[in-house]
Amino acid sequence: MQAKLLLEDGTLFTGTAFGADRETVGEVVFNTGITGYQEVLSDPSYCGQIVTMTYPLIGNYGITRDDFEAIRPYVHGFVVRRHEEIPSNWRAEYSVDRLLKEYGIPGISGIDTRMLTRKLRHFGTMKGILATGSKSVEELQEMLGATPIVRDQVARTSTKQLFSSPGNGERIVLVDFGAKSGILRELTQRGCDVVVVPHHTTADEIRRLRPDGIQLSNGPGDPKDVPHAVKMLQELIGEIPIFGICLGHQLFALACGADTGRLKFGHRGGNHPVKELATGRCYITSQNHGYTVVEDSIAGTELEVTHINNNDKTIEGLKHKKYPAFTVQYHPEAAPGPHDSSYLFDQFIEMIHEHKRNLPKVPRQAELAAQLKGEQ
């Protein structure tokens, strides 16, 4: 069956359909990862997007349950140069084609993904429609113009109710804006008692959970579409240690008075170089975002830049000058990607310990009773 990908500028790509037989509209983006297509498909941060893989061979090692980063994929479409229908891997349980069919996601193969990527790099990400079947270009243009880009991606991907992953260590509240499973894995591997809460959880509801620290997850879309999270953070900054990742990093910046803006074509892949300013060391990182913290907006806030992107010099890390809180734009849980930055979870735990050591000492019961008696 034939498939068409039509961009909002009128560019048309025609190829072979796989996955679901339907039409879908989304923001067309590209990912430069060589491996990890399953993690890309199941990353909630891609909600509402039509993802193009720049690596030419996709599907060769199939799909396995253990590699999912969420319960289900949230992408709106999948674009590849070559789709391998018969995977060759002892771990494979089924094919990419079957996965896309199960969740109603159309795919297109056999197009020049290099040309598409160059266009997106030059003109920026743009709206597109991916359709299977025989609809005309005129029909697709009409559908593309009439269908808006989704703006409620966080609500679509966040957990609907609180749940926990028990441990014997520090209690961490993980605020789920569309969290990857890798974040939960990293915390539980360190023995943390993790409570995952929905994106709309209030500051008072978090306080009632008595957390030692707050983890802000990644997530899809524009951070300014989640104003309730900014309000929650403004109430908790300085009270409880905070570590933010990706969208969590951007929301933290907004809560501290900085601004965010849209990147031309975003950072999506597993080989982005990031420089740590304190040491001068360069880390190779996994990234997936279309927005960034605006550098000029940092002046006048209590924030300090800790990391920058070596390619375009955008901000990749922040810390609060006064309170125990730091964030990064990239993915230290790196699934897929290098493990260079997993130490940040250890740094988060150490920050919690340091915060506890600096808390005022609580008087012993006898001393408190004597103090109360004297006051009477």
Short mmCIF file of C-alpha atoms in Angstrom, two decimals:
data_model
loop_
_atom_site.label_atom_id
_atom_site.label_comp_id
_atom_site.label_asym_id
_atom_site.label_seq_id
_atom_site.Cartn_x
_atom_site.Cartn_y
_atom_site.Cartn_z
CA MET A 1 0.00 0.00 0.00
CA GLN A 2 1.19 3.50 -0.81
CA ALA A 3 1.76 6.13 1.89
CA LYS A 4 2.22 9.90 1.63
CA LEU A 5 3.92 12.42 3.92
CA LEU A 6 2.85 15.99 3.16
CA LEU A 7 4.56 18.92 4.91
CA GLU A 8 2.88 22.26 5.56
CA ASP A 9 5.18 23.92 2.99
CA GLY A 10 3.75 21.65 0.28
CA THR A 11 6.63 19.17 0.07
CA LEU A 12 5.33 15.67 -0.68
CA PHE A 13 7.08 12.36 0.01
CA THR A 14 5.61 9.15 -1.41
CA GLY A 15 6.63 5.72 -0.12
CA THR A 16 5.43 2.37 1.15
CA ALA A 17 2.98 2.09 4.04
CA PHE A 18 3.47 -0.04 7.13
CA GLY A 19 1.81 0.03 10.52
CA ALA A 20 -1.77 1.28 10.81
CA ASP A 21 -3.91 2.17 7.80
CA ARG A 22 -5.03 5.73 8.64
CA GLU A 23 -4.17 9.45 8.48
CA THR A 24 -2.49 11.41 11.26
CA VAL A 25 -1.27 14.98 11.76
CA GLY A 26 1.70 16.00 13.90
CA GLU A 27 4.92 17.96 14.19
CA VAL A 28 7.54 16.34 11.94
CA VAL A 29 10.88 15.91 13.75
CA PHE A 30 14.02 13.80 13.29
CA ASN A 31 16.13 11.63 15.60
CA THR A 32 19.79 10.88 14.87
CA GLY A 33 20.11 7.74 17.01
CA ILE A 34 21.69 4.68 15.38
CA THR A 35 19.94 2.27 17.76
CA GLY A 36 17.04 2.59 20.16
CA TYR A 37 14.09 2.95 17.82
CA GLN A 38 11.87 1.10 20.30
CA GLU A 39 12.80 3.48 23.12
CA VAL A 40 12.14 6.40 20.78
CA LEU A 41 8.72 5.04 19.83
CA SER A 42 7.79 4.53 23.50
CA ASP A 43 9.23 7.81 24.83
CA PRO A 44 6.25 9.96 25.95
CA SER A 45 8.20 13.10 25.00
CA TYR A 46 7.37 12.33 21.35
CA CYS A 47 3.62 12.56 21.97
CA GLY A 48 1.93 14.27 19.03
CA GLN A 49 4.97 14.09 16.73
CA ILE A 50 5.76 12.30 13.47
CA VAL A 51 9.27 10.95 14.07
CA THR A 52 11.84 10.53 11.30
CA MET A 53 14.78 8.20 11.97
CA THR A 54 17.96 9.32 10.19
CA TYR A 55 19.56 5.87 10.54
CA PRO A 56 18.50 4.03 7.36
CA LEU A 57 17.67 0.54 8.69
CA ILE A 58 14.86 0.31 11.26
CA GLY A 59 13.24 -2.83 12.68
CA ASN A 60 16.15 -5.24 12.24
CA TYR A 61 16.20 -6.31 15.91
CA GLY A 62 12.46 -6.21 16.44
CA ILE A 63 10.45 -5.26 19.53
CA THR A 64 10.76 -6.66 23.05
CA ARG A 65 8.65 -5.82 26.11
CA ASP A 66 11.67 -5.15 28.34
CA ASP A 67 12.86 -2.19 26.25
CA PHE A 68 9.73 -0.03 26.51
CA GLU A 69 10.11 3.39 28.12
CA ALA A 70 6.35 3.71 28.71
CA ILE A 71 3.30 1.46 28.74
CA ARG A 72 2.53 2.39 25.13
CA PRO A 73 3.90 4.55 22.29
CA TYR A 74 2.56 8.07 21.88
CA VAL A 75 4.06 9.08 18.51
CA HIS A 76 1.63 10.10 15.76
CA GLY A 77 3.67 8.64 12.89
CA PHE A 78 6.94 6.91 12.00
CA VAL A 79 9.17 7.72 9.01
CA VAL A 80 12.09 5.48 7.93
CA ARG A 81 14.30 4.87 4.92
CA ARG A 82 14.02 1.10 5.12
CA HIS A 83 11.66 -0.92 7.27
CA GLU A 84 12.80 -4.47 8.10
CA GLU A 85 9.75 -6.73 8.23
CA ILE A 86 11.48 -9.85 9.60
CA PRO A 87 13.66 -9.05 12.65
CA SER A 88 16.70 -11.14 13.52
CA ASN A 89 17.31 -11.07 17.28
CA TRP A 90 16.88 -13.76 19.95
CA ARG A 91 15.13 -11.21 22.20
CA ALA A 92 12.62 -10.08 19.56
CA GLU A 93 8.98 -10.82 20.38
CA TYR A 94 7.38 -9.16 17.35
CA SER A 95 8.00 -6.56 14.63
CA VAL A 96 7.78 -2.76 14.47
CA ASP A 97 4.95 -3.16 11.95
CA ARG A 98 2.88 -5.14 14.47
CA LEU A 99 3.57 -2.61 17.24
CA LEU A 100 2.39 0.30 15.09
CA LYS A 101 -0.72 -1.60 14.00
CA GLU A 102 -1.62 -2.39 17.64
CA TYR A 103 -1.60 1.29 18.60
CA GLY A 104 -3.01 2.82 15.42
CA ILE A 105 0.21 4.53 14.29
CA PRO A 106 0.91 4.83 10.54
CA GLY A 107 4.40 4.45 9.11
CA ILE A 108 6.08 5.25 5.80
CA SER A 109 9.26 3.70 4.38
CA GLY A 110 11.22 4.01 1.17
CA ILE A 111 11.55 7.81 1.17
CA ASP A 112 14.72 9.92 1.17
CA THR A 113 15.04 10.61 4.90
CA ARG A 114 18.29 12.52 4.27
CA MET A 115 16.42 15.05 2.14
CA LEU A 116 13.66 15.33 4.76
CA THR A 117 16.19 15.85 7.56
CA ARG A 118 18.08 18.52 5.61
CA LYS A 119 14.79 20.35 4.99
CA LEU A 120 13.88 20.26 8.70
CA ARG A 121 17.37 21.46 9.67
CA HIS A 122 17.15 24.35 7.20
CA PHE A 123 13.55 25.46 7.70
CA GLY A 124 12.86 24.03 11.16
CA THR A 125 10.36 21.44 12.34
CA MET A 126 6.98 21.80 10.69
CA LYS A 127 3.49 20.42 10.72
CA GLY A 128 2.78 17.45 8.49
CA ILE A 129 0.25 14.76 7.65
CA LEU A 130 1.09 11.09 7.19
CA ALA A 131 -1.55 9.10 5.32
CA THR A 132 -1.94 5.66 3.85
CA GLY A 133 -4.27 4.80 1.00
CA SER A 134 -5.26 6.77 -2.08
CA LYS A 135 -6.31 10.19 -0.81
CA SER A 136 -5.31 13.01 -3.15
CA VAL A 137 -2.83 15.74 -2.26
CA GLU A 138 -5.69 18.25 -2.23
CA GLU A 139 -7.60 16.16 0.30
CA LEU A 140 -4.50 15.83 2.48
CA GLN A 141 -3.86 19.59 2.34
CA GLU A 142 -7.41 20.25 3.50
CA MET A 143 -7.04 17.77 6.39
CA LEU A 144 -3.67 19.24 7.36
CA GLY A 145 -5.05 22.77 7.52
CA ALA A 146 -8.12 21.73 9.51
CA THR A 147 -6.31 19.65 12.16
CA PRO A 148 -4.46 21.55 14.93
CA ILE A 149 -1.30 20.36 16.64
CA VAL A 150 -2.14 18.84 20.03
CA ARG A 151 -1.28 20.98 23.07
CA ASP A 152 -2.35 18.70 25.94
CA GLN A 153 0.49 16.17 25.59
CA VAL A 154 1.42 16.21 29.28
CA ALA A 155 -2.14 15.36 30.32
CA ARG A 156 -2.20 12.55 27.74
CA THR A 157 1.04 10.93 28.90
CA SER A 158 1.12 11.53 32.69
CA THR A 159 -0.08 8.86 35.11
CA LYS A 160 -3.72 9.32 36.07
CA GLN A 161 -3.22 8.29 39.70
CA LEU A 162 -0.51 8.03 42.33
CA PHE A 163 1.49 4.80 42.59
CA SER A 164 4.65 3.76 44.43
CA SER A 165 7.79 1.71 43.93
CA PRO A 166 8.86 0.90 47.52
CA GLY A 167 12.43 1.07 48.73
CA ASN A 168 14.43 1.45 51.95
CA GLY A 169 16.17 4.70 51.02
CA GLU A 170 15.13 8.30 50.59
CA ARG A 171 11.51 8.96 49.67
CA ILE A 172 11.40 10.62 46.26
CA VAL A 173 8.27 12.11 44.75
CA LEU A 174 8.56 11.69 40.97
CA VAL A 175 6.28 14.22 39.29
CA ASP A 176 5.22 12.55 36.05
CA PHE A 177 4.96 14.96 33.11
CA GLY A 178 5.39 12.02 30.71
CA ALA A 179 8.20 10.19 32.51
CA LYS A 180 10.42 7.59 30.89
CA SER A 181 10.76 4.31 32.79
CA GLY A 182 14.52 4.86 32.89
CA ILE A 183 14.15 7.58 35.54
CA LEU A 184 12.22 5.25 37.83
CA ARG A 185 14.81 2.51 37.21
CA GLU A 186 17.70 4.79 38.18
CA LEU A 187 16.00 5.84 41.41
CA THR A 188 14.94 2.34 42.46
CA GLN A 189 18.43 0.98 41.73
CA ARG A 190 19.66 3.39 44.40
CA GLY A 191 17.15 2.03 46.92
CA CYS A 192 14.86 5.05 46.82
CA ASP A 193 11.26 4.81 47.98
CA VAL A 194 9.63 6.36 44.92
CA VAL A 195 6.09 7.77 44.79
CA VAL A 196 4.98 8.69 41.27
CA VAL A 197 2.33 11.44 41.12
CA PRO A 198 0.30 13.01 38.28
CA HIS A 199 1.36 16.25 36.61
CA HIS A 200 -1.39 18.28 38.32
CA THR A 201 -0.40 17.33 41.88
CA THR A 202 -0.32 20.41 44.13
CA ALA A 203 2.40 21.52 46.52
CA ASP A 204 0.27 20.63 49.56
CA GLU A 205 -0.40 17.15 48.19
CA ILE A 206 3.34 16.63 47.73
CA ARG A 207 4.06 17.89 51.26
CA ARG A 208 1.64 15.33 52.69
CA LEU A 209 3.76 12.56 51.16
CA ARG A 210 6.72 13.71 53.33
CA PRO A 211 9.33 13.44 50.57
CA ASP A 212 13.08 13.80 51.04
CA GLY A 213 13.40 14.99 47.44
CA ILE A 214 11.38 15.82 44.32
CA GLN A 215 12.25 14.46 40.88
CA LEU A 216 10.80 16.37 37.93
CA SER A 217 10.47 14.15 34.88
CA ASN A 218 10.82 14.69 31.18
CA GLY A 219 7.72 15.22 29.09
CA PRO A 220 6.34 16.44 25.75
CA GLY A 221 5.38 19.83 24.41
CA ASP A 222 5.79 23.46 25.43
CA PRO A 223 6.53 24.02 29.15
CA LYS A 224 4.30 27.10 29.09
CA ASP A 225 1.34 24.77 28.49
CA VAL A 226 1.81 23.44 32.07
CA PRO A 227 1.38 26.56 34.25
CA HIS A 228 0.03 24.59 37.23
CA ALA A 229 3.41 22.83 37.53
CA VAL A 230 5.22 26.18 37.63
CA LYS A 231 2.96 27.31 40.48
CA MET A 232 3.59 24.07 42.39
CA LEU A 233 7.36 24.50 42.05
CA GLN A 234 7.31 28.13 43.17
CA GLU A 235 5.80 26.96 46.46
CA LEU A 236 8.32 24.14 47.03
CA ILE A 237 11.66 25.58 45.86
CA GLY A 238 13.87 25.99 48.94
CA GLU A 239 11.72 23.67 51.05
CA ILE A 240 12.52 20.28 49.45
CA PRO A 241 15.56 19.33 47.28
CA ILE A 242 14.69 19.21 43.57
CA PHE A 243 16.24 17.51 40.53
CA GLY A 244 14.69 18.22 37.13
CA ILE A 245 15.17 16.50 33.77
CA CYS A 246 14.27 17.88 30.31
CA LEU A 247 10.74 19.35 30.62
CA GLY A 248 11.30 19.38 34.40
CA HIS A 249 14.38 21.53 33.78
CA GLN A 250 12.36 24.02 31.72
CA LEU A 251 9.52 24.18 34.26
CA PHE A 252 12.01 24.80 37.06
CA ALA A 253 13.54 27.68 35.06
CA LEU A 254 10.10 29.23 34.53
CA ALA A 255 9.35 28.90 38.25
CA CYS A 256 12.54 30.81 39.04
CA GLY A 257 11.69 33.71 36.71
CA ALA A 258 13.59 32.66 33.57
CA ASP A 259 12.04 32.19 30.13
CA THR A 260 11.88 29.37 27.59
CA GLY A 261 11.79 29.42 23.80
CA ARG A 262 11.40 27.10 20.84
CA LEU A 263 14.46 25.65 19.09
CA LYS A 264 14.60 25.65 15.29
CA PHE A 265 14.69 21.86 14.94
CA GLY A 266 15.40 20.62 18.47
CA HIS A 267 17.89 18.14 19.88
CA ARG A 268 16.95 14.48 19.38
CA GLY A 269 19.51 11.71 19.47
CA GLY A 270 22.09 9.89 21.58
CA ASN A 271 25.35 11.69 20.79
CA HIS A 272 24.96 15.34 21.84
CA PRO A 273 28.10 16.82 23.47
CA VAL A 274 27.51 18.78 26.69
CA LYS A 275 30.17 20.73 28.58
CA GLU A 276 30.16 20.89 32.38
CA LEU A 277 31.35 24.42 33.13
CA ALA A 278 32.81 23.69 36.58
CA THR A 279 35.23 21.03 35.31
CA GLY A 280 35.45 21.68 31.57
CA ARG A 281 34.59 18.03 30.97
CA CYS A 282 32.52 17.05 27.94
CA TYR A 283 29.78 14.43 28.31
CA ILE A 284 28.07 12.64 25.43
CA THR A 285 24.36 12.75 26.17
CA SER A 286 20.95 11.50 25.08
CA GLN A 287 18.51 14.30 24.26
CA ASN A 288 14.94 14.81 23.10
CA HIS A 289 13.49 18.30 23.30
CA GLY A 290 12.23 21.10 21.09
CA TYR A 291 12.39 23.93 23.65
CA THR A 292 15.24 25.50 25.63
CA VAL A 293 15.82 27.95 28.48
CA VAL A 294 16.58 31.39 27.01
CA GLU A 295 20.12 32.41 28.05
CA ASP A 296 19.42 36.14 28.40
CA SER A 297 16.54 35.44 30.79
CA ILE A 298 18.87 33.96 33.44
CA ALA A 299 20.17 37.41 34.43
CA GLY A 300 18.29 38.73 37.43
CA THR A 301 17.30 35.28 38.69
CA GLU A 302 18.86 33.11 41.39
CA LEU A 303 19.93 30.57 38.75
CA GLU A 304 23.42 29.65 37.63
CA VAL A 305 24.24 27.90 34.34
CA THR A 306 26.14 24.64 34.96
CA HIS A 307 26.18 22.98 31.52
CA ILE A 308 26.07 24.14 27.89
CA ASN A 309 25.61 22.35 24.59
CA ASN A 310 28.90 22.20 22.68
CA ASN A 311 27.12 22.34 19.32
CA ASP A 312 24.91 25.41 19.64
CA LYS A 313 25.83 26.74 23.13
CA THR A 314 22.27 26.46 24.46
CA ILE A 315 21.76 25.95 28.20
CA GLU A 316 21.91 22.29 29.28
CA GLY A 317 22.05 22.60 33.07
CA LEU A 318 21.07 24.94 35.91
CA LYS A 319 21.38 25.12 39.67
CA HIS A 320 19.85 27.43 42.24
CA LYS A 321 22.39 29.72 43.91
CA LYS A 322 20.65 29.60 47.28
CA TYR A 323 18.52 26.45 47.54
CA PRO A 324 19.18 22.71 47.00
CA ALA A 325 17.97 22.34 43.42
CA PHE A 326 19.57 21.55 40.07
CA THR A 327 18.33 20.51 36.63
CA VAL A 328 19.60 19.27 33.27
CA GLN A 329 18.13 19.54 29.79
CA TYR A 330 19.43 16.15 28.66
CA HIS A 331 18.58 12.59 29.79
CA PRO A 332 20.93 11.12 32.42
CA GLU A 333 18.84 7.92 32.44
CA ALA A 334 19.91 7.62 28.75
CA ALA A 335 17.65 4.96 27.32
CA PRO A 336 18.91 4.68 24.66
CA GLY A 337 22.24 6.43 24.93
CA PRO A 338 25.56 6.68 26.80
CA HIS A 339 25.71 6.30 30.57
CA ASP A 340 28.12 9.21 31.11
CA SER A 341 25.64 11.24 33.15
CA SER A 342 24.03 8.66 35.45
CA TYR A 343 26.17 10.11 38.27
CA LEU A 344 23.64 12.95 38.49
CA PHE A 345 21.23 10.67 40.35
CA ASP A 346 23.98 10.02 42.93
CA GLN A 347 24.53 13.78 43.12
CA PHE A 348 20.80 14.20 43.79
CA ILE A 349 20.92 11.72 46.68
CA GLU A 350 23.98 13.43 48.13
CA MET A 351 22.24 16.81 47.87
CA ILE A 352 19.35 15.36 49.89
CA HIS A 353 21.77 14.11 52.56
CA GLU A 354 23.47 17.50 52.70
CA HIS A 355 20.11 19.24 53.05
CA LYS A 356 19.19 16.99 55.97
CA ARG A 357 22.49 17.68 57.69
CA ASN A 358 21.85 21.42 57.44
CA LEU A 359 18.33 21.29 58.85
CA PRO A 360 17.87 22.76 62.36
CA LYS A 361 18.21 20.11 65.05
CA VAL A 362 14.88 19.05 66.56
CA PRO A 363 15.00 19.34 70.40
CA ARG A 364 14.83 16.09 72.31
CA GLN A 365 11.45 15.36 73.90
CA ALA A 366 12.63 16.09 77.47
CA GLU A 367 14.23 19.38 76.45
CA LEU A 368 11.10 20.37 74.58
CA ALA A 369 8.90 19.54 77.60
CA ALA A 370 11.15 21.58 79.88
CA GLN A 371 11.07 24.45 77.47
CA LEU A 372 7.28 24.38 77.34
CA LYS A 373 7.08 24.18 81.18
CA GLY A 374 9.36 27.20 81.54
CA GLU A 375 7.25 29.20 79.13
CA GLN A 376 4.16 28.44 81.21
#
